[in-house]
């Protein structure tokens, strides 16, 4: 069924009796060409592009809970492509271009809103670094716009420009950045993949891999054994747990990242604002709540909740840059588990085990990557070679010394 | 989280800086024939368990001692705290 304004109108006249479930609820078959483990944003987008673009039809997505129960529904919904390094920026720009055509492509309203993203700077050296990043972005085909203090005072008069510690001297805009209704991304991809014949199997936890002579031939699940030619792991947040079942240690630590939303307010924020120096970033949802976050809690965790010191740190960061939020009440806070990799960049790669593929290590930046991650993973699964924009996202890059370290922090995952 | 410091008693975890897995105490021998592989594993690969985890915390805003904290990564419950010095000596290191 195609969704359209006309369809909404027609159903409204006929008592909304014609709507059907957006995807089937099938039992698993015994054999598939490709099994994707993980029914989050990346797993579902992989299934969607694998079937729709690469023509692989006999595909199953196994999800241990319900669709979109992980980080696709726990993030702060920001899309952007303001990275710098050659191994990253073309990939994220590819992702942003996919976002721009996504709703028409999968015929689902994901409320993609290119309301811009702004990174603030506070000093001349930081400005120089942002100019360099802006140039790298433009070389990869992305948009970037440097704004000085006078321009920001006109556009965002509520910021604390004369902050004693971090006076605002300007910022780097990416006008094509913005926000998306994140749950709708999971639903849209699920519906699109299902329409292409992908079996989406919920409440089906993988409990082991069937590995014979170095080749992975299937998985054991809570719904029985399932065989497949290719097994694609896509479980960022649980990568350590799942890959341990295949006997692999990863260049990843799991950390918890908290996010927050205030009570609904009248429109005050035109776009996304990030205050990197103070560990704070914020946007305003269409319902009016301020959606904001800061740093990870910085210790290994698989608990989807954090602790109070980071709540305090984020609130202080917000007050420092935007004192007007002081009277807004915090409505909710929650946590999601991040695959923090050793250089802050992700993996889309084969493993040393035949037929077993790995996608993970997205740190706190997986949401914006959802379309390109799925597209590039599907490319790898279909053709057994990396997509041209994802050639650097290899598992062995640390051994080769080819790190993609945007922040230059080295192998300290909680600092990326 | 409260970390029960062996010398100072219960302290707020916010006073500490987190480094990572306790295995970072066991730095490989740089003269071993397979030193490159072992340093790769030491520097970049982690067990990253869901459950009990032994990890290094540094009491930066306190007495600047390194601690080995045994903590559950699913519940955040801390069950055991030792001085990293004692752990290293028990492994045969001189300090």
CSV table of C-alpha atoms in Angstrom, one decimal:
chain,number,residue,atom,x,y,z
A,1,UNK,CA,0.0,0.0,0.0
A,2,UNK,CA,1.3,3.4,-1.0
A,3,UNK,CA,0.9,6.2,1.5
A,4,UNK,CA,-0.1,9.6,0.2
A,5,UNK,CA,-2.1,12.7,1.2
A,6,UNK,CA,-4.9,11.4,-1.1
A,7,UNK,CA,-4.9,8.1,0.8
A,8,UNK,CA,-5.2,9.8,4.2
A,9,UNK,CA,-8.1,11.8,2.8
A,10,UNK,CA,-9.9,8.8,1.4
A,11,UNK,CA,-9.4,6.7,4.6
A,12,UNK,CA,-10.7,9.7,6.6
A,13,UNK,CA,-13.9,9.5,4.6
A,14,UNK,CA,-14.3,5.8,5.0
A,15,UNK,CA,-13.7,5.4,8.7
A,16,UNK,CA,-10.0,4.5,8.4
A,17,UNK,CA,-10.9,0.8,7.8
A,18,UNK,CA,-8.4,0.3,5.0
A,19,UNK,CA,-5.1,0.6,6.8
A,20,UNK,CA,-3.0,-2.6,7.0
A,21,UNK,CA,0.0,-3.5,9.2
A,22,UNK,CA,3.1,-1.9,7.8
A,23,UNK,CA,5.0,-5.1,7.8
A,24,UNK,CA,4.3,-8.9,8.2
A,25,UNK,CA,5.2,-10.9,11.3
A,26,UNK,CA,6.6,-14.1,9.7
A,27,UNK,CA,8.1,-17.3,11.2
A,28,UNK,CA,11.7,-17.9,10.3
A,29,UNK,CA,12.5,-20.2,7.4
A,30,UNK,CA,15.4,-22.7,7.8
A,31,UNK,CA,17.6,-21.1,5.1
A,32,UNK,CA,18.4,-17.6,3.9
A,33,UNK,CA,20.9,-16.1,1.6
A,34,UNK,CA,21.6,-13.3,4.2
A,35,UNK,CA,20.7,-13.1,7.9
A,36,UNK,CA,21.0,-9.6,9.4
A,37,UNK,CA,21.4,-9.7,13.2
A,38,UNK,CA,19.8,-6.6,14.7
A,39,UNK,CA,16.6,-4.9,13.8
A,40,UNK,CA,17.6,-1.4,14.6
A,41,UNK,CA,18.1,1.5,12.1
A,42,UNK,CA,21.2,0.1,10.6
A,43,UNK,CA,20.0,-3.5,10.3
A,44,UNK,CA,16.7,-2.4,8.7
A,45,UNK,CA,18.4,0.0,6.3
A,46,UNK,CA,20.8,-2.8,5.3
A,47,UNK,CA,17.9,-5.1,4.6
A,48,UNK,CA,16.1,-2.4,2.6
A,49,UNK,CA,19.1,-1.5,0.3
A,50,UNK,CA,20.2,-5.1,0.1
A,51,UNK,CA,16.8,-6.1,-1.4
A,52,UNK,CA,15.9,-3.0,-3.2
A,53,UNK,CA,19.2,-1.8,-4.7
A,54,UNK,CA,21.3,-5.0,-4.8
A,55,UNK,CA,18.4,-7.4,-5.6
A,56,UNK,CA,19.1,-9.9,-2.8
A,57,UNK,CA,15.7,-11.1,-1.9
A,58,UNK,CA,16.1,-14.1,0.5
A,59,UNK,CA,16.9,-12.0,3.5
A,60,UNK,CA,15.9,-12.2,7.2
A,61,UNK,CA,16.4,-9.6,9.9
A,62,UNK,CA,16.6,-11.1,13.4
A,63,UNK,CA,15.7,-8.8,16.3
A,64,UNK,CA,15.9,-9.9,19.9
A,65,UNK,CA,13.3,-7.4,21.1
A,66,UNK,CA,10.9,-5.3,19.1
A,67,UNK,CA,11.8,-3.2,16.1
A,68,UNK,CA,13.6,0.0,16.9
A,69,UNK,CA,13.9,-0.8,20.6
A,70,UNK,CA,17.5,0.2,20.7
A,71,UNK,CA,19.5,3.2,19.8
A,72,UNK,CA,17.4,4.2,16.8
A,73,UNK,CA,14.8,5.3,19.3
A,74,UNK,CA,17.2,6.6,22.0
A,75,UNK,CA,19.3,9.2,20.1
A,76,UNK,CA,18.9,12.9,19.7
A,77,UNK,CA,17.9,12.7,16.0
A,78,UNK,CA,20.5,14.9,14.5
A,79,UNK,CA,21.8,14.5,10.9
A,80,UNK,CA,24.9,16.2,9.6
A,81,UNK,CA,28.0,15.6,7.6
A,82,UNK,CA,30.5,18.0,9.2
A,83,UNK,CA,33.4,15.6,9.5
A,84,UNK,CA,37.0,16.2,8.3
A,85,UNK,CA,39.0,13.1,7.5
A,86,UNK,CA,39.0,11.5,4.1
A,87,UNK,CA,38.0,8.1,5.5
A,88,UNK,CA,34.9,9.7,7.1
A,89,UNK,CA,33.6,12.8,5.3
A,90,UNK,CA,32.6,11.3,1.9
A,91,UNK,CA,30.7,8.6,3.8
A,92,UNK,CA,28.7,11.0,5.9
A,93,UNK,CA,28.0,13.3,3.0
A,94,UNK,CA,26.7,10.2,1.1
A,95,UNK,CA,24.5,9.6,4.1
A,96,UNK,CA,23.2,13.2,4.2
A,97,UNK,CA,22.3,12.9,0.4
A,98,UNK,CA,20.4,9.7,1.1
A,99,UNK,CA,18.6,11.4,4.0
A,100,UNK,CA,17.5,14.2,1.6
A,101,UNK,CA,15.7,11.8,-0.7
A,102,UNK,CA,14.7,9.2,1.9
A,103,UNK,CA,11.1,10.0,2.4
A,104,UNK,CA,10.3,9.8,-1.3
A,105,UNK,CA,12.4,6.7,-1.7
A,106,UNK,CA,10.7,4.6,1.0
A,107,UNK,CA,7.4,6.4,0.9
A,108,UNK,CA,7.2,7.2,4.6
A,109,UNK,CA,7.1,10.5,6.5
A,110,UNK,CA,10.2,10.6,8.6
A,111,UNK,CA,9.8,14.4,9.2
A,112,UNK,CA,13.3,15.2,7.9
A,113,UNK,CA,13.9,18.8,8.7
A,114,UNK,CA,17.1,20.5,7.4
A,115,UNK,CA,17.0,23.2,10.0
A,116,UNK,CA,20.8,23.6,10.1
A,117,UNK,CA,23.5,22.7,12.6
A,118,UNK,CA,25.9,25.1,14.1
A,119,UNK,CA,29.2,24.4,15.9
A,120,UNK,CA,30.3,27.3,18.1
A,121,UNK,CA,33.9,28.5,18.4
A,122,UNK,CA,35.5,30.7,21.0
A,123,UNK,CA,39.0,31.5,19.9
A,124,UNK,CA,41.2,32.2,16.9
A,125,UNK,CA,42.9,28.7,16.9
A,126,UNK,CA,39.5,27.0,17.1
A,127,UNK,CA,38.3,29.2,14.2
A,128,UNK,CA,41.3,28.1,12.2
A,129,UNK,CA,40.5,24.5,12.9
A,130,UNK,CA,36.9,25.0,11.8
A,131,UNK,CA,38.0,26.7,8.6
A,132,UNK,CA,40.1,23.7,7.9
A,133,UNK,CA,37.1,21.4,8.6
A,134,UNK,CA,34.8,23.5,6.4
A,135,UNK,CA,37.3,23.2,3.5
A,136,UNK,CA,37.5,19.5,4.0
A,137,UNK,CA,33.7,19.3,4.0
A,138,UNK,CA,33.4,21.3,0.8
A,139,UNK,CA,36.0,19.2,-0.9
A,140,UNK,CA,33.8,16.2,-0.2
A,141,UNK,CA,30.8,18.0,-1.7
A,142,UNK,CA,29.2,19.0,1.5
A,143,UNK,CA,28.1,22.6,2.4
A,144,UNK,CA,29.8,24.7,5.0
A,145,UNK,CA,29.4,28.3,6.1
A,146,UNK,CA,31.5,30.2,8.5
A,147,UNK,CA,29.6,32.8,10.6
A,148,UNK,CA,31.2,35.6,12.6
A,149,UNK,CA,30.0,36.9,15.9
A,150,UNK,CA,27.9,39.7,14.4
A,151,UNK,CA,26.0,37.3,12.3
A,152,UNK,CA,25.4,35.0,15.2
A,153,UNK,CA,24.2,37.9,17.3
A,154,UNK,CA,21.6,38.6,14.7
A,155,UNK,CA,20.5,35.0,14.2
A,156,UNK,CA,20.7,33.7,17.7
A,157,UNK,CA,20.5,36.6,20.1
A,158,UNK,CA,19.8,34.4,23.1
A,159,UNK,CA,23.3,32.9,23.3
A,160,UNK,CA,25.7,34.1,26.1
A,161,UNK,CA,28.2,35.8,23.8
A,162,UNK,CA,30.1,37.4,26.6
A,163,UNK,CA,30.6,34.2,28.6
A,164,UNK,CA,33.7,34.8,30.7
A,165,UNK,CA,35.3,31.4,30.0
A,166,UNK,CA,34.0,30.7,26.5
A,167,UNK,CA,33.0,33.9,24.7
A,168,UNK,CA,31.3,33.1,21.4
A,169,UNK,CA,33.4,34.4,18.5
A,170,UNK,CA,31.5,32.7,15.7
A,171,UNK,CA,30.5,29.3,14.4
A,172,UNK,CA,30.5,26.8,11.6
A,173,UNK,CA,27.1,26.2,10.0
A,174,UNK,CA,26.0,23.3,8.0
A,175,UNK,CA,22.6,24.5,6.7
A,176,UNK,CA,21.7,21.0,5.2
A,177,UNK,CA,22.1,19.4,8.7
A,178,UNK,CA,19.0,19.0,10.9
A,179,UNK,CA,16.8,16.6,12.6
A,180,UNK,CA,14.6,13.6,11.8
A,181,UNK,CA,11.8,11.8,13.5
A,182,UNK,CA,13.9,8.8,14.5
A,183,UNK,CA,11.3,6.1,15.1
A,184,UNK,CA,9.8,6.8,11.7
A,185,UNK,CA,13.2,5.9,10.2
A,186,UNK,CA,13.0,2.4,11.7
A,187,UNK,CA,9.4,2.0,10.6
A,188,UNK,CA,10.0,3.3,7.2
A,189,UNK,CA,12.9,1.1,6.5
A,190,UNK,CA,11.1,-1.9,8.0
A,191,UNK,CA,8.0,-1.3,5.8
A,192,UNK,CA,10.2,-0.8,2.7
A,193,UNK,CA,12.3,-4.0,3.4
A,194,UNK,CA,9.2,-6.0,4.1
A,195,UNK,CA,7.6,-4.9,0.8
A,196,UNK,CA,10.7,-6.2,-1.0
A,197,UNK,CA,10.2,-9.6,0.7
A,198,UNK,CA,12.6,-9.4,3.6
A,199,UNK,CA,11.5,-11.5,6.6
A,200,UNK,CA,11.6,-9.3,9.8
A,201,UNK,CA,11.6,-11.6,12.8
A,202,UNK,CA,11.1,-9.9,16.1
A,203,UNK,CA,11.6,-11.5,19.6
A,204,UNK,CA,14.2,-13.8,18.1
A,205,UNK,CA,17.5,-13.5,20.0
A,206,UNK,CA,20.7,-15.0,18.5
A,207,UNK,CA,22.3,-17.3,21.1
A,208,UNK,CA,25.2,-18.7,19.1
A,209,UNK,CA,27.0,-18.9,15.8
A,210,UNK,CA,27.4,-22.2,13.9
A,211,UNK,CA,31.0,-22.0,12.8
A,212,UNK,CA,32.7,-24.9,11.0
A,213,UNK,CA,36.3,-24.9,9.8
A,214,UNK,CA,36.4,-21.1,10.0
A,215,UNK,CA,33.2,-20.6,8.1
A,216,UNK,CA,30.0,-19.3,9.6
A,217,UNK,CA,27.1,-21.3,8.3
A,218,UNK,CA,24.2,-20.1,10.5
A,219,UNK,CA,23.0,-19.0,13.8
A,220,UNK,CA,21.2,-20.6,16.8
A,221,UNK,CA,18.3,-18.5,18.0
A,222,UNK,CA,15.5,-18.6,20.5
A,223,UNK,CA,13.3,-19.7,17.5
A,224,UNK,CA,15.6,-22.5,16.5
A,225,UNK,CA,18.7,-22.9,14.2
A,226,UNK,CA,18.7,-20.8,11.0
A,227,UNK,CA,21.2,-21.4,8.2
A,228,UNK,CA,22.5,-18.7,5.8
A,229,UNK,CA,25.2,-18.1,3.3
A,230,UNK,CA,26.1,-14.8,4.9
A,231,UNK,CA,25.6,-13.6,8.5
A,232,UNK,CA,25.7,-9.8,8.9
A,233,UNK,CA,26.1,-8.6,12.5
A,234,UNK,CA,24.6,-5.1,13.0
A,235,UNK,CA,24.1,-4.7,16.7
A,236,UNK,CA,26.0,-1.6,17.8
A,237,UNK,CA,25.7,-1.3,21.5
A,238,UNK,CA,25.8,-5.0,22.0
A,239,UNK,CA,28.7,-5.8,19.6
A,240,UNK,CA,30.9,-7.0,22.4
A,241,UNK,CA,28.3,-9.5,23.6
A,242,UNK,CA,27.4,-10.8,20.2
A,243,UNK,CA,30.9,-11.1,18.7
A,244,UNK,CA,32.1,-12.8,21.9
A,245,UNK,CA,29.9,-15.7,20.8
A,246,UNK,CA,32.0,-16.0,17.7
A,247,UNK,CA,35.2,-15.8,19.8
A,248,UNK,CA,36.2,-12.3,18.7
A,249,UNK,CA,37.6,-9.5,20.7
A,250,UNK,CA,36.9,-6.1,19.2
A,251,UNK,CA,38.6,-2.7,19.2
A,252,UNK,CA,35.4,-1.4,21.0
A,253,UNK,CA,34.3,-0.5,24.6
A,254,UNK,CA,30.6,-0.2,25.4
A,255,UNK,CA,29.7,3.1,27.1
A,256,UNK,CA,26.4,4.8,28.1
A,257,UNK,CA,25.4,8.2,26.6
A,258,UNK,CA,22.6,10.1,28.2
A,259,UNK,CA,20.1,12.3,26.5
A,260,UNK,CA,17.5,14.7,27.9
A,261,UNK,CA,14.3,16.4,26.9
A,262,UNK,CA,12.6,19.4,28.5
A,263,UNK,CA,8.9,20.3,28.8
A,264,UNK,CA,7.4,21.6,25.6
A,265,UNK,CA,8.2,25.3,24.9
A,266,UNK,CA,7.2,27.8,22.2
A,267,UNK,CA,9.6,27.8,19.2
A,268,UNK,CA,12.9,29.2,20.4
A,269,UNK,CA,15.7,27.3,18.6
A,270,UNK,CA,15.8,27.5,14.8
A,271,UNK,CA,18.3,24.7,14.4
A,272,UNK,CA,20.8,22.4,16.1
A,273,UNK,CA,23.4,24.2,18.3
A,274,UNK,CA,26.5,22.5,19.5
A,275,UNK,CA,28.8,23.9,22.2
A,276,UNK,CA,31.7,21.4,22.0
A,277,UNK,CA,33.9,23.2,24.5
A,278,UNK,CA,31.2,22.9,27.2
A,279,UNK,CA,30.0,19.4,26.2
A,280,UNK,CA,26.5,20.4,25.3
A,281,UNK,CA,24.3,20.3,22.2
A,282,UNK,CA,20.7,21.1,21.7
A,283,UNK,CA,17.8,21.2,19.3
A,284,UNK,CA,14.1,21.7,19.7
A,285,UNK,CA,11.6,19.0,18.6
A,286,UNK,CA,8.5,19.8,16.7
A,287,UNK,CA,6.5,19.2,19.9
A,288,UNK,CA,8.5,22.0,21.5
A,289,UNK,CA,10.7,20.0,23.9
A,290,UNK,CA,14.4,20.9,24.0
A,291,UNK,CA,16.3,17.8,23.1
A,292,UNK,CA,19.9,17.9,24.4
A,293,UNK,CA,22.9,15.9,25.5
A,294,UNK,CA,26.5,16.0,26.3
A,295,UNK,CA,29.4,13.6,26.9
A,296,UNK,CA,29.3,9.9,27.6
A,297,UNK,CA,29.5,8.7,31.2
A,298,UNK,CA,33.0,7.5,30.4
A,299,UNK,CA,33.1,4.1,32.0
A,300,UNK,CA,32.2,0.7,30.5
A,301,UNK,CA,28.5,0.1,30.7
A,302,UNK,CA,25.7,-2.1,29.2
A,303,UNK,CA,23.1,-0.5,31.5
A,304,UNK,CA,20.8,1.8,29.5
A,305,UNK,CA,21.0,4.5,32.1
A,306,UNK,CA,23.7,6.8,33.4
A,307,UNK,CA,24.6,8.6,36.6
A,308,UNK,CA,24.0,12.1,38.0
A,309,UNK,CA,27.5,13.7,37.5
A,310,UNK,CA,26.9,13.8,33.7
A,311,UNK,CA,23.4,15.1,34.2
A,312,UNK,CA,24.9,17.9,36.2
A,313,UNK,CA,27.7,18.5,33.7
A,314,UNK,CA,25.2,18.7,30.7
A,315,UNK,CA,22.9,21.1,32.7
A,316,UNK,CA,25.9,23.3,33.5
A,317,UNK,CA,27.0,23.3,29.8
A,318,UNK,CA,23.5,24.3,28.8
A,319,UNK,CA,23.3,27.1,31.3
A,320,UNK,CA,26.7,28.4,30.3
A,321,UNK,CA,25.8,28.9,26.7
A,322,UNK,CA,22.1,29.5,26.8
A,323,UNK,CA,21.1,31.0,30.2
A,324,UNK,CA,17.4,31.3,29.0
A,325,UNK,CA,16.8,27.6,29.5
A,326,UNK,CA,17.4,27.9,33.3
A,327,UNK,CA,13.6,27.9,34.1
A,328,UNK,CA,12.8,25.1,31.7
A,329,UNK,CA,12.0,21.9,33.5
A,330,UNK,CA,13.6,18.6,32.6
A,331,UNK,CA,11.0,16.1,31.5
A,332,UNK,CA,12.9,13.0,30.8
A,333,UNK,CA,16.4,11.6,30.6
A,334,UNK,CA,17.5,8.2,29.3
A,335,UNK,CA,20.6,6.4,28.2
A,336,UNK,CA,21.8,4.3,25.2
A,337,UNK,CA,24.7,2.1,24.9
A,338,UNK,CA,27.4,3.2,22.4
A,339,UNK,CA,30.0,1.0,20.7
A,340,UNK,CA,33.0,3.4,21.5
A,341,UNK,CA,35.8,2.4,19.1
A,342,UNK,CA,39.5,3.0,19.6
A,343,UNK,CA,39.6,5.9,17.1
A,344,UNK,CA,36.1,7.2,17.3
A,345,UNK,CA,35.2,5.8,13.8
A,346,UNK,CA,33.0,2.9,12.8
A,347,UNK,CA,33.5,-0.5,11.1
A,348,UNK,CA,31.8,-2.0,8.0
A,349,UNK,CA,33.9,-5.0,7.2
A,350,UNK,CA,34.3,-8.8,6.8
A,351,UNK,CA,35.6,-10.7,9.7
A,352,UNK,CA,38.4,-13.3,9.6
A,353,UNK,CA,35.5,-15.9,9.8
A,354,UNK,CA,34.2,-16.8,6.4
A,355,UNK,CA,30.6,-15.6,5.8
A,356,UNK,CA,30.6,-13.5,9.0
A,357,UNK,CA,30.3,-9.7,8.5
A,358,UNK,CA,30.5,-6.9,11.1
A,359,UNK,CA,29.0,-3.4,11.3
A,360,UNK,CA,29.5,-1.5,14.5
A,361,UNK,CA,31.7,0.9,16.4
A,362,UNK,CA,29.4,3.9,15.7
A,363,UNK,CA,30.3,5.7,18.9
A,364,UNK,CA,27.7,8.4,19.6
A,365,UNK,CA,27.2,9.2,15.8
A,366,UNK,CA,25.3,6.2,14.5
A,367,UNK,CA,22.0,7.8,13.8
A,368,UNK,CA,23.1,10.3,11.1
A,369,UNK,CA,24.9,7.4,9.4
A,370,UNK,CA,21.8,5.1,9.2
A,371,UNK,CA,21.2,5.3,5.5
A,372,UNK,CA,24.8,5.1,4.3
A,373,UNK,CA,25.7,2.5,6.9
A,374,UNK,CA,22.9,0.3,5.5
A,375,UNK,CA,23.8,1.1,1.9
A,376,UNK,CA,27.5,0.4,2.3
A,377,UNK,CA,26.9,-2.7,4.3
A,378,UNK,CA,24.5,-4.0,1.7
A,379,UNK,CA,27.1,-3.3,-1.0
A,380,UNK,CA,29.7,-5.3,1.0
A,381,UNK,CA,27.3,-8.2,1.5
A,382,UNK,CA,26.2,-8.3,-2.1
A,383,UNK,CA,29.6,-7.8,-3.8
A,384,UNK,CA,32.1,-8.8,-1.1
A,385,UNK,CA,34.0,-5.6,-1.6
A,386,UNK,CA,33.6,-2.3,0.3
A,387,UNK,CA,31.5,0.5,-1.1
A,388,UNK,CA,33.8,3.3,-2.5
A,389,UNK,CA,32.9,5.7,0.4
A,390,UNK,CA,33.5,3.0,3.1
A,391,UNK,CA,36.9,1.6,2.1
A,392,UNK,CA,38.7,2.8,5.3
A,393,UNK,CA,36.2,1.4,7.8
A,394,UNK,CA,38.2,-1.8,8.3
A,395,UNK,CA,38.6,-3.9,11.4
A,396,UNK,CA,42.3,-4.3,10.9
A,397,UNK,CA,43.1,-0.6,10.5
A,398,UNK,CA,44.7,-0.4,14.0
A,399,UNK,CA,47.1,-3.2,13.1
A,400,UNK,CA,48.0,-1.4,9.9
A,401,UNK,CA,48.3,2.0,11.6
A,402,UNK,CA,45.6,3.6,9.4
A,403,UNK,CA,43.4,5.1,12.1
A,404,UNK,CA,40.5,7.5,11.4
A,405,UNK,CA,40.9,9.6,14.5
A,406,UNK,CA,38.9,12.9,14.0
A,407,UNK,CA,39.8,14.2,17.5
A,408,UNK,CA,43.3,12.8,17.7
A,409,UNK,CA,42.7,11.2,21.1
A,410,UNK,CA,44.3,7.9,20.4
A,411,UNK,CA,43.1,4.5,21.8
A,412,UNK,CA,41.1,6.0,24.7
A,413,UNK,CA,37.5,5.3,23.7
A,414,UNK,CA,35.9,7.4,26.4
A,415,UNK,CA,37.6,10.5,25.1
A,416,UNK,CA,36.3,10.3,21.5
B,1,UNK,CA,28.5,5.6,42.0
B,2,UNK,CA,30.5,5.4,45.2
B,3,UNK,CA,34.0,3.9,45.1
B,4,UNK,CA,35.1,2.4,48.4
B,5,UNK,CA,38.7,3.5,48.3
B,6,UNK,CA,41.0,1.1,50.3
B,7,UNK,CA,42.8,4.0,52.0
B,8,UNK,CA,40.3,6.8,52.0
B,9,UNK,CA,36.9,5.1,52.4
B,10,UNK,CA,33.9,5.7,50.3
B,11,UNK,CA,34.4,8.4,47.6
B,12,UNK,CA,32.2,9.8,44.9
B,13,UNK,CA,33.2,8.4,41.5
B,14,UNK,CA,33.2,11.9,40.1
B,15,UNK,CA,36.5,12.4,41.8
B,16,UNK,CA,38.0,9.7,39.6
B,17,UNK,CA,39.2,9.4,36.0
B,18,UNK,CA,38.4,6.2,34.2
B,19,UNK,CA,41.1,4.5,32.1
B,20,UNK,CA,39.8,1.0,31.1
B,21,UNK,CA,40.3,-2.7,31.4
B,22,UNK,CA,42.6,-3.9,34.2
B,23,UNK,CA,44.6,-5.8,31.6
B,24,UNK,CA,46.3,-2.5,30.8
B,25,UNK,CA,48.5,-3.2,33.8
B,26,UNK,CA,50.1,-6.0,31.9
B,27,UNK,CA,52.2,-4.2,29.4
B,28,UNK,CA,53.8,-6.6,26.9
B,29,UNK,CA,57.5,-7.2,26.7
B,30,UNK,CA,58.8,-4.9,24.0
B,31,UNK,CA,61.7,-7.3,23.3
B,32,UNK,CA,59.5,-10.3,22.6
B,33,UNK,CA,59.7,-11.6,19.0
B,34,UNK,CA,55.9,-11.1,18.6
B,35,UNK,CA,55.9,-7.7,20.4
B,36,UNK,CA,54.1,-5.9,17.5
B,37,UNK,CA,51.2,-8.3,17.6
B,38,UNK,CA,51.0,-8.3,21.4
B,39,UNK,CA,51.1,-4.5,21.6
B,40,UNK,CA,48.3,-4.3,19.0
B,41,UNK,CA,46.2,-6.6,21.2
B,42,UNK,CA,47.2,-4.7,24.3
B,43,UNK,CA,46.5,-1.3,22.9
B,44,UNK,CA,43.4,-1.9,20.8
B,45,UNK,CA,41.4,-5.1,21.6
B,46,UNK,CA,39.2,-5.4,24.7
B,47,UNK,CA,37.1,-8.2,26.3
B,48,UNK,CA,34.3,-5.6,26.9
B,49,UNK,CA,32.2,-8.0,29.0
B,50,UNK,CA,28.6,-7.5,30.0
B,51,UNK,CA,28.8,-8.3,33.7
B,52,UNK,CA,31.7,-8.3,36.0
B,53,UNK,CA,34.5,-6.1,34.8
B,54,UNK,CA,37.9,-5.3,36.5
B,55,UNK,CA,38.9,-1.8,35.5
B,56,UNK,CA,41.4,1.0,36.3
B,57,UNK,CA,40.3,4.2,38.0
B,58,UNK,CA,42.6,7.1,38.9
B,59,UNK,CA,41.9,9.2,42.0
B,60,UNK,CA,42.8,12.4,40.3
B,61,UNK,CA,40.9,14.7,42.7
B,62,UNK,CA,42.1,12.8,45.7
B,63,UNK,CA,45.3,10.9,46.6
B,64,UNK,CA,46.2,10.2,43.0
B,65,UNK,CA,46.4,6.5,43.5
B,66,UNK,CA,45.4,4.0,40.8
B,67,UNK,CA,42.6,1.5,41.8
B,68,UNK,CA,41.4,-1.8,40.4
B,69,UNK,CA,37.7,-1.6,40.7
B,70,UNK,CA,35.5,-4.7,40.2
B,71,UNK,CA,32.2,-3.5,38.9
B,72,UNK,CA,29.2,-5.0,37.1
B,73,UNK,CA,28.7,-3.3,33.7
B,74,UNK,CA,25.0,-4.2,33.7
B,75,UNK,CA,24.0,-2.9,37.1
B,76,UNK,CA,27.0,-0.5,37.9
B,77,UNK,CA,27.3,-2.3,41.3
B,78,UNK,CA,30.9,-2.1,42.6
B,79,UNK,CA,31.8,-5.3,44.5
B,80,UNK,CA,35.5,-5.0,45.2
B,81,UNK,CA,38.2,-2.2,45.2
B,82,UNK,CA,42.0,-2.8,45.4
B,83,UNK,CA,45.0,-0.6,45.0
B,84,UNK,CA,46.4,-1.2,41.5
B,85,UNK,CA,49.9,-1.3,43.1
B,86,UNK,CA,48.9,-4.4,45.1
B,87,UNK,CA,47.3,-6.1,42.1
B,88,UNK,CA,50.5,-5.4,40.0
B,89,UNK,CA,52.7,-6.8,42.8
B,90,UNK,CA,50.6,-9.9,43.0
B,91,UNK,CA,51.2,-10.4,39.3
B,92,UNK,CA,55.0,-10.4,40.0
B,93,UNK,CA,55.7,-6.8,39.1
B,94,UNK,CA,58.1,-4.8,41.3
B,95,UNK,CA,55.7,-1.8,41.5
